[in-house]
PDB file of C-alpha atoms in Angstrom:
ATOM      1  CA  UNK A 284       0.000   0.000   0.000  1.00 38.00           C
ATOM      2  CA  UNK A 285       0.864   3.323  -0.999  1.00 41.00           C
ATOM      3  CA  UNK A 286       2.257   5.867   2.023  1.00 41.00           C
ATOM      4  CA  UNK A 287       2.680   9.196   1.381  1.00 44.00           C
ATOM      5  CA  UNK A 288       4.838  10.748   4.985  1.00 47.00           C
ATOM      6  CA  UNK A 289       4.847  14.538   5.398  1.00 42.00           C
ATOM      7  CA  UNK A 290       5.786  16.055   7.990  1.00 37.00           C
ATOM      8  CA  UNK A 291       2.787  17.522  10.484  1.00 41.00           C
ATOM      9  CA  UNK A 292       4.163  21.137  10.594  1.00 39.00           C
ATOM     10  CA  UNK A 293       4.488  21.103   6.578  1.00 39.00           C
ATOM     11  CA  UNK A 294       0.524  19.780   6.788  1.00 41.00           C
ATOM     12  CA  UNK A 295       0.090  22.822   8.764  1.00 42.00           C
ATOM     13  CA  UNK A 296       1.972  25.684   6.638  1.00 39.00           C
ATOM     14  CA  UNK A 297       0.315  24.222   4.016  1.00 41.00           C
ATOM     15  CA  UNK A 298      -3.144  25.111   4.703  1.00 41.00           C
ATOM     16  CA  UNK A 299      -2.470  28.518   6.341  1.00 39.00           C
ATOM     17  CA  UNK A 300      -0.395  28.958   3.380  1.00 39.00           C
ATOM     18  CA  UNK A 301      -3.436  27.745   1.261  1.00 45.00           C
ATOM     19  CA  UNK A 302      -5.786  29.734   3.198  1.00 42.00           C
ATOM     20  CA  UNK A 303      -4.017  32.741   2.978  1.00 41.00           C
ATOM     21  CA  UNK A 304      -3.543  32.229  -1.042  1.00 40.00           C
ATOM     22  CA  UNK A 305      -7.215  32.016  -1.112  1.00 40.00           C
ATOM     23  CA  UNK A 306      -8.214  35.025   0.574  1.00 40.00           C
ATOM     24  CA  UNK A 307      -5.578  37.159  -1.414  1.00 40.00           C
ATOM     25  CA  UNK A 308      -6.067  35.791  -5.146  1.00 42.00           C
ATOM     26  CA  UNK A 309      -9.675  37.571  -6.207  1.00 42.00           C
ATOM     27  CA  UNK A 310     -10.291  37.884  -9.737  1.00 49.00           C
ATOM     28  CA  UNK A 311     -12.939  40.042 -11.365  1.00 54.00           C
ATOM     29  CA  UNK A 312     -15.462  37.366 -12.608  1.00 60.00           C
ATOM     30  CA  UNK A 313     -18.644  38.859 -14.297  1.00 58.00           C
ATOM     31  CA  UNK A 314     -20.633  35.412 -13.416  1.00 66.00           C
ATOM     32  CA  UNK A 315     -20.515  35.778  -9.739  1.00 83.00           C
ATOM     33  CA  UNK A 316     -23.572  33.661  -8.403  1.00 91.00           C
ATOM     34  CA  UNK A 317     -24.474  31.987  -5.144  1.00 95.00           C
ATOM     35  CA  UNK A 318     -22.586  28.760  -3.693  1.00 96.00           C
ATOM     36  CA  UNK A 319     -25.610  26.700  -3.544  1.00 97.00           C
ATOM     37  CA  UNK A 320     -26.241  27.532  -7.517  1.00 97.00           C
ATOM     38  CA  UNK A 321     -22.415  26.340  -7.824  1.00 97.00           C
ATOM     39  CA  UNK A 322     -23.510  23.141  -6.638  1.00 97.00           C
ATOM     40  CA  UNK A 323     -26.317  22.625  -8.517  1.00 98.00           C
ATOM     41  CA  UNK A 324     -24.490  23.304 -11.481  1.00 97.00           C
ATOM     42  CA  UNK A 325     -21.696  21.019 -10.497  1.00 98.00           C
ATOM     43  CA  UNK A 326     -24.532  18.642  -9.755  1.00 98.00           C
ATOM     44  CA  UNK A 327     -25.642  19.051 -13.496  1.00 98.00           C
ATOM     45  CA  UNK A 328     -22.675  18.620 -14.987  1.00 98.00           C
ATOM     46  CA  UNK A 329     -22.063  15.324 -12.985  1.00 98.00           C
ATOM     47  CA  UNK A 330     -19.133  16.724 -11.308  1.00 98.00           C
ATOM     48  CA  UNK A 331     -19.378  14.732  -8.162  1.00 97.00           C
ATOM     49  CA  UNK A 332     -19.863  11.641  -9.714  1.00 96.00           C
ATOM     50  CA  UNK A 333     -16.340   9.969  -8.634  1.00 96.00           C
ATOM     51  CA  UNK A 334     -17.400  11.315  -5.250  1.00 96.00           C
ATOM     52  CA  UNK A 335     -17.908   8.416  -2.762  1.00 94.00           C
ATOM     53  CA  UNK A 336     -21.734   9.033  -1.343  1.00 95.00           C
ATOM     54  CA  UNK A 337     -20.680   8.507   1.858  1.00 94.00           C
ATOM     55  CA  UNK A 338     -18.715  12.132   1.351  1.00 94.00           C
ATOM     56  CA  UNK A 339     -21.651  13.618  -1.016  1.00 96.00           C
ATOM     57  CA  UNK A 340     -22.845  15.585   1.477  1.00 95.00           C
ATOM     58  CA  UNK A 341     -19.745  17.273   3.184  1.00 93.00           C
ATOM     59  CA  UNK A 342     -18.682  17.564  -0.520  1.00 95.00           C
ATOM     60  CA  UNK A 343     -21.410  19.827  -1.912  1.00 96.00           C
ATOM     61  CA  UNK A 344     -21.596  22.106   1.470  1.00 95.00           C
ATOM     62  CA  UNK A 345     -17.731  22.723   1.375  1.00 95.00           C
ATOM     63  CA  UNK A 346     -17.835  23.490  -2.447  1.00 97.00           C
ATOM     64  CA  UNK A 347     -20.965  25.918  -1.225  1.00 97.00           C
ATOM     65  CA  UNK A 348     -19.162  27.596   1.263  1.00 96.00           C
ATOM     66  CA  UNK A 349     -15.666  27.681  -0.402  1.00 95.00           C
ATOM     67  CA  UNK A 350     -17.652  29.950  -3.224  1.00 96.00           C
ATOM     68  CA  UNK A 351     -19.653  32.098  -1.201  1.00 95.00           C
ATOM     69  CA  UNK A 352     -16.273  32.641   1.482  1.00 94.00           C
ATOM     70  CA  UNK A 353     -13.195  32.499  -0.023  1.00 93.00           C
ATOM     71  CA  UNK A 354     -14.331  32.806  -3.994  1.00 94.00           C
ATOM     72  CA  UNK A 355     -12.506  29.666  -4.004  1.00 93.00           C
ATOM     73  CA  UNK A 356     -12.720  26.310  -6.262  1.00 96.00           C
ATOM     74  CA  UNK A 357     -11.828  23.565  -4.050  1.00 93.00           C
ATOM     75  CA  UNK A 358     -13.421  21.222  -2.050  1.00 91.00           C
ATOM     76  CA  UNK A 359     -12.624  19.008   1.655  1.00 89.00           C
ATOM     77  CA  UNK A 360      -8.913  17.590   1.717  1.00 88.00           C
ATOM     78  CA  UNK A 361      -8.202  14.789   4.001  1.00 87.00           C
ATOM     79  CA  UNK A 362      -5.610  14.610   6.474  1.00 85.00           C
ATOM     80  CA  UNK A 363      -3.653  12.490   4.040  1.00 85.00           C
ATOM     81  CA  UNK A 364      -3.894  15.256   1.679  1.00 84.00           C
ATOM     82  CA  UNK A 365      -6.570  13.140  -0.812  1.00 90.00           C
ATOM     83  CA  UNK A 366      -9.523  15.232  -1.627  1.00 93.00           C
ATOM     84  CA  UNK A 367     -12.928  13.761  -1.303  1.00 93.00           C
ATOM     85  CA  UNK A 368     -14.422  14.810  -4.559  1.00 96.00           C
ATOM     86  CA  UNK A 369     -11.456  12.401  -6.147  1.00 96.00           C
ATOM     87  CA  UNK A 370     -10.930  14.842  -8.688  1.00 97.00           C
ATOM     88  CA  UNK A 371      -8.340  17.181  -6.960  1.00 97.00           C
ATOM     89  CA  UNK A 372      -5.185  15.657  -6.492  1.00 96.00           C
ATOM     90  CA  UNK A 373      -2.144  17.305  -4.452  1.00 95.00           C
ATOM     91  CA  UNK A 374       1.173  16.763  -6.452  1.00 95.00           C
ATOM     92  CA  UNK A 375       4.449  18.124  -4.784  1.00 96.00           C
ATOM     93  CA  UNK A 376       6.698  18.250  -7.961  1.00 95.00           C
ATOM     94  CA  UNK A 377      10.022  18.284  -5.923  1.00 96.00           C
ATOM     95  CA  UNK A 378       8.949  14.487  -4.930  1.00 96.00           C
ATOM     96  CA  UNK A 379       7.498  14.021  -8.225  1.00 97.00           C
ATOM     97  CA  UNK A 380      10.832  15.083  -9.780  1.00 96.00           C
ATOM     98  CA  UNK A 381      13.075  12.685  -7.695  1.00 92.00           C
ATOM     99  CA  UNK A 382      13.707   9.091  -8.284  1.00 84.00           C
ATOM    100  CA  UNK A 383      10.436   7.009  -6.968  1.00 93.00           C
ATOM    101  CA  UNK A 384       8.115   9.835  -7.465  1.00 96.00           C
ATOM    102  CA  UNK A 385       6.858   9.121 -10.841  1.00 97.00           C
ATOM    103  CA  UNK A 386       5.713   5.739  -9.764  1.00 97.00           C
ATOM    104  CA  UNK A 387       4.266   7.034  -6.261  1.00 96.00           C
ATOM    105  CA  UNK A 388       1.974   9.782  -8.038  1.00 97.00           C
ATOM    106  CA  UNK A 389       0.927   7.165 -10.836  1.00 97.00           C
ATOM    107  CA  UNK A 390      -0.308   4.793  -7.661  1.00 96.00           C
ATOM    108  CA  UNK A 391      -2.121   7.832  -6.216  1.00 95.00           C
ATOM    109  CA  UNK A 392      -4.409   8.245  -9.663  1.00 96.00           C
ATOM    110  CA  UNK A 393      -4.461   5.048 -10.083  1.00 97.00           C
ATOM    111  CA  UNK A 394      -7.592   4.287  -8.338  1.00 95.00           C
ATOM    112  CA  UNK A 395      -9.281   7.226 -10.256  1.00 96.00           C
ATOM    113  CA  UNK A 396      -8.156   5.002 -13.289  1.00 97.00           C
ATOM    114  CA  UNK A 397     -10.088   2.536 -11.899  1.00 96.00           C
ATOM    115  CA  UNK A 398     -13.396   4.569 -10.688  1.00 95.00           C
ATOM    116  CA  UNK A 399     -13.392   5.347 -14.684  1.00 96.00           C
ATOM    117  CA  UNK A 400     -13.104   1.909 -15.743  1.00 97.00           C
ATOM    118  CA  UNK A 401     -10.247   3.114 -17.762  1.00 98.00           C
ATOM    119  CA  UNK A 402      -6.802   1.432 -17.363  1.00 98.00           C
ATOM    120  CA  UNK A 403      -3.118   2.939 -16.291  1.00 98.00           C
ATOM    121  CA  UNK A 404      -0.996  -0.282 -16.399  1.00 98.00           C
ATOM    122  CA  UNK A 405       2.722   1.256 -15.174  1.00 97.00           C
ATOM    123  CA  UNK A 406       6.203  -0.771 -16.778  1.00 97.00           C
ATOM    124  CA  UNK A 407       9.430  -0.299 -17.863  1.00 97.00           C
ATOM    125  CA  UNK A 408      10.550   2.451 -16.050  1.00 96.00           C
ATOM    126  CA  UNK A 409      13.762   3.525 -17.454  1.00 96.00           C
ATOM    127  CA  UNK A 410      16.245   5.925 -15.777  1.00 95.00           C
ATOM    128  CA  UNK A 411      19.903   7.162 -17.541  1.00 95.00           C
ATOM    129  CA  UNK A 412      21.931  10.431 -15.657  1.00 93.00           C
ATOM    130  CA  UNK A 413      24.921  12.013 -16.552  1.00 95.00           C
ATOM    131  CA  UNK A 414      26.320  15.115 -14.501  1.00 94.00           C
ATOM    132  CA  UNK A 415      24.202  17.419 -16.953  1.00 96.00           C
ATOM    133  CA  UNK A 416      21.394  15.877 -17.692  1.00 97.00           C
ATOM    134  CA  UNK A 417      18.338  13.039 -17.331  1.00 96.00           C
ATOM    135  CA  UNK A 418      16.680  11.169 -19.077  1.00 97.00           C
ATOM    136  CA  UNK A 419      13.554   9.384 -17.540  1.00 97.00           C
ATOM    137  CA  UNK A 420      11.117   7.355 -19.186  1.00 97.00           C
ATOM    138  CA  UNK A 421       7.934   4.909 -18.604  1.00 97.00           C
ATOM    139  CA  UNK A 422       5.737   2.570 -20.383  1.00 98.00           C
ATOM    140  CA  UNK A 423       1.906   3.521 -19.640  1.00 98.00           C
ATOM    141  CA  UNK A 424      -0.857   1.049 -21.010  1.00 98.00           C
ATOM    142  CA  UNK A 425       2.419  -0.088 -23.442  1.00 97.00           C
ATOM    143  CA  UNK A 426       2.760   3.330 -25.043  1.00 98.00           C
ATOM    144  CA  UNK A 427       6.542   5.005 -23.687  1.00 98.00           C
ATOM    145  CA  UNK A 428       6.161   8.341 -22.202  1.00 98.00           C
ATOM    146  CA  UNK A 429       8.980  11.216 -21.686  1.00 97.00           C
ATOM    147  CA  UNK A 430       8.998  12.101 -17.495  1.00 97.00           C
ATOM    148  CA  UNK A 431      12.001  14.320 -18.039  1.00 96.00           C
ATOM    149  CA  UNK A 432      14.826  14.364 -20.929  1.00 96.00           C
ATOM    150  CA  UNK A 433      16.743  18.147 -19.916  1.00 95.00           C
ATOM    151  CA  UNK A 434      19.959  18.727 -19.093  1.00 95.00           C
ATOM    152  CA  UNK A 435      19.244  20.117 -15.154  1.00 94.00           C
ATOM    153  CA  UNK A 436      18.504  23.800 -14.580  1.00 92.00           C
ATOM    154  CA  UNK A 437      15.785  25.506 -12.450  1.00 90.00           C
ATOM    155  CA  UNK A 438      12.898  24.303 -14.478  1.00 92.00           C
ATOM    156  CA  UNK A 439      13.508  20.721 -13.653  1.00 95.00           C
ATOM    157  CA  UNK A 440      10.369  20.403 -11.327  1.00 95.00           C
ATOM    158  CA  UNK A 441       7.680  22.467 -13.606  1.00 93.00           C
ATOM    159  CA  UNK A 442       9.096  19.962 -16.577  1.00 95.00           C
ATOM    160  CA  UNK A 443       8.275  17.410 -14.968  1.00 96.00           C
ATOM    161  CA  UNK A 444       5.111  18.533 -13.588  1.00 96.00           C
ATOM    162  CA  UNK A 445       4.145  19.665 -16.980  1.00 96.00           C
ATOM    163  CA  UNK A 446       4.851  16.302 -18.675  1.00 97.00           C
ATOM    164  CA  UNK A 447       3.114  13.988 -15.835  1.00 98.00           C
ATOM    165  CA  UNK A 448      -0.114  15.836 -16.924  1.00 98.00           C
ATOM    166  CA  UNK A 449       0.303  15.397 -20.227  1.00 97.00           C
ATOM    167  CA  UNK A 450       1.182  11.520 -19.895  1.00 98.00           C
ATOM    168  CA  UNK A 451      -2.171  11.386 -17.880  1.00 98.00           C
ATOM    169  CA  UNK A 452      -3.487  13.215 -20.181  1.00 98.00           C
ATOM    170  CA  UNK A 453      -2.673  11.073 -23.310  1.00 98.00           C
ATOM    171  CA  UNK A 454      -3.825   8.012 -21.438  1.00 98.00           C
ATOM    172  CA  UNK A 455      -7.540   9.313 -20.939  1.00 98.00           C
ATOM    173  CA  UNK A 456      -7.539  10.551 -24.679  1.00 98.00           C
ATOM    174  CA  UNK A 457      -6.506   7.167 -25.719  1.00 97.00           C
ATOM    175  CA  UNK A 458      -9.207   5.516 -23.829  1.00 98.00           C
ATOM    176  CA  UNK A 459     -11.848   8.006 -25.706  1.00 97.00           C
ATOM    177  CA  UNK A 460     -12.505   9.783 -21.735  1.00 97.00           C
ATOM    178  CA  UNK A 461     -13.513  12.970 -21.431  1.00 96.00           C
ATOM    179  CA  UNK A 462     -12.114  13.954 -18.835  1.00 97.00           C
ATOM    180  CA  UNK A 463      -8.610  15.707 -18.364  1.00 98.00           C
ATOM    181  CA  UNK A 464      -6.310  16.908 -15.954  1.00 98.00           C
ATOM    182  CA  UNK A 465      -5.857  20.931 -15.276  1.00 98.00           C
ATOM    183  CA  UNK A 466      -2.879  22.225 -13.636  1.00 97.00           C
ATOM    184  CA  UNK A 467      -3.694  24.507 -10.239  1.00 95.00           C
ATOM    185  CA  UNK A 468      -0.356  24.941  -8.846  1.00 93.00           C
ATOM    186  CA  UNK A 469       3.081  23.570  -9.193  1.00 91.00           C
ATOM    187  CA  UNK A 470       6.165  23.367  -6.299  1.00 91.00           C
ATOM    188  CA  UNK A 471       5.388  21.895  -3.382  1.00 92.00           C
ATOM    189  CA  UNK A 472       1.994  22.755  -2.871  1.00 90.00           C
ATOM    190  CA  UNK A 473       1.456  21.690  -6.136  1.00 92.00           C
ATOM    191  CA  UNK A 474      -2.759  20.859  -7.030  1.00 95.00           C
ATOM    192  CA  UNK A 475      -4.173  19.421 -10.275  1.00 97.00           C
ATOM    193  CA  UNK A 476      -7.833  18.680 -10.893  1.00 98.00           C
ATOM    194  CA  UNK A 477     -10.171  16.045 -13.153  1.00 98.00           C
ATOM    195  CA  UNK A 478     -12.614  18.201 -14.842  1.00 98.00           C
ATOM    196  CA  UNK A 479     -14.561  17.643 -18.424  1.00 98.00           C
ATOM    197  CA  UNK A 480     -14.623  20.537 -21.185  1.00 98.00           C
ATOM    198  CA  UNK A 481     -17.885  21.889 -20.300  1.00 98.00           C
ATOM    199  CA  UNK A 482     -17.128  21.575 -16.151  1.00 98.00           C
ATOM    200  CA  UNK A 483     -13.769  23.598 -16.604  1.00 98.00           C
ATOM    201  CA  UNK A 484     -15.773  26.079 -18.745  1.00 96.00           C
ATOM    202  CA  UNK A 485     -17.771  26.605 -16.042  1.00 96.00           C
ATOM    203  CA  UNK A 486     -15.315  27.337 -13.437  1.00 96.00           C
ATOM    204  CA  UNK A 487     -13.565  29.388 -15.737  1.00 94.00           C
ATOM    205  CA  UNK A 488     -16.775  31.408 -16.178  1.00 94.00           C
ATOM    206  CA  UNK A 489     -17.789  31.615 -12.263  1.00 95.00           C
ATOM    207  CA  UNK A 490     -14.534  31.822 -10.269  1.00 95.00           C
ATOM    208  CA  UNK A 491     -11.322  34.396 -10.174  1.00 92.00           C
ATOM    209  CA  UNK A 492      -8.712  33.426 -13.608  1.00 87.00           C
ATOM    210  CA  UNK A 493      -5.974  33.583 -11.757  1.00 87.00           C
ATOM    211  CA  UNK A 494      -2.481  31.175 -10.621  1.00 85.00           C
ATOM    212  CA  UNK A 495      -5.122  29.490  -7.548  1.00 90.00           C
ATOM    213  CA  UNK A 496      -7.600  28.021 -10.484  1.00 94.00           C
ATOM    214  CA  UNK A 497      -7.526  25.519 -13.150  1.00 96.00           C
ATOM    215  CA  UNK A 498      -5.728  26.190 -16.397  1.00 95.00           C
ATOM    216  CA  UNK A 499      -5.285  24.836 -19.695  1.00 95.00           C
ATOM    217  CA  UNK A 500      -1.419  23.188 -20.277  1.00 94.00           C
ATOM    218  CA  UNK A 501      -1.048  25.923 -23.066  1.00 92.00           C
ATOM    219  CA  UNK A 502      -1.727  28.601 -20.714  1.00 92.00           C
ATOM    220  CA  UNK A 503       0.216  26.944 -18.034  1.00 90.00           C
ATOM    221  CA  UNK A 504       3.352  26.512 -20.554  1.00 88.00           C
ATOM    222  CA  UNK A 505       2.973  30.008 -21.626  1.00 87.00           C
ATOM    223  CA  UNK A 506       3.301  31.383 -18.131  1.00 82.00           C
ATOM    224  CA  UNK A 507       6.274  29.204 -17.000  1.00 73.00           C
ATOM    225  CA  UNK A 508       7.990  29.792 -20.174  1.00 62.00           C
ATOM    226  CA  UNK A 509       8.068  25.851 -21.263  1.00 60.00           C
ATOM    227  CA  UNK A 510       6.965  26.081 -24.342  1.00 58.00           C
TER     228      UNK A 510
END
């Protein structure tokens, strides 16, 4: 079984960190509507549909209160840092950089593989390092995917980030899913999020466009200069 250690005083910078990045990243959004019509959009658009129904509940009334509070798109993380919507996933890219991280966060989404019906069988890992530069590759569903191939610079953990998305990704597109993975935030707070088309459409529309809410990969490339 998976284990995933962090330390308790990181847990708690973390959310006064988080906190504090909510309350100080409004956007001007000309959609602004009630938390409770949130939900029943979210409803609509069968956004909690990976949520387990024994969470349902505590889901929609933190999504409710996030919106009308903090102008905020996020919903209840568990202690373990999992979310309980299972479509927010917390990704710290310095661990996801280093050796055994690739295969860690693949474990983590596996089991939304799995909700989906859709597979992520992980092989061939492959790992080659020089001084300069890495090359790091892995075998998802039998197709070979690029984690990292850079010589080593300050980028290293956004590349990585970048290209574990787009691996994802690939695999959903493959399997004919709609759904796809949006970068929230990258270091080691970093956030990503499960959303259809139409659902990231409508967070677009109704919360703040700014570096605490989904984005496309294009957009995200553009600002981190990874194109």
């Amino acid at each position: 079984m998976l284990r995933i250690n962090i330390i308790p005083v990181f847990v708690a910078f973390f959310f006064v960190f988080n906190l504090s990045a909510q309350n100080n990243n409004y956007g001007v959004v000309k959609n602004k509507i009630k938390g409770k019509e949130i939900v029943t959009e979210l409803i609509k658009l069968n956004f909690f549909n990976l949520t387990d129904k024994s969470d349902l509940k505590a889901a929609k009334v933190e999504f409710e209160k996030s919106y009308d509070k903090l102008f905020y798109f996020e919903g209840t993380m568990r202690e373990n840092l999992t979310f309980t919507d299972n479509r927010f996933y917390f990704i710290d890219s310095e661990t996801l950089f280093e050796g055994g991280g690739l295969i860690q966060y693949l474990e983590v989404v596996k089991p939304l593989f799995d909700k989906l019906n859709l597979k992520l069988d992980v092989s061939d890992e492959f790992s080659s390092q020089t001084e300069k530069h890495w090359r790091h590759t892995i075998k998802l569903n039998g197709k070979e995917y690029v984690a990292f191939d850079n010589d080593f610079d300050g980028n290293d953990w956004g590349i990585a980030f970048v290209n574990f998305i787009e691996m994802l990704n690939n695999v959903l597109r493959f399997q004919n899913s709609k759904e796809q993975f949006y970068p929230i935030s990258s270091g080691n707070d970093g956030r990503i999020v499960l959303l259809t088309l139409e659902q990231f459409e409508f967070v677009t529309s109704h919360y703040p466009n700014n570096n605490e809410h989904p984005r496309t990969i294009k957009d995200w490339k553009k600002d981190y200069f990874l194109n």
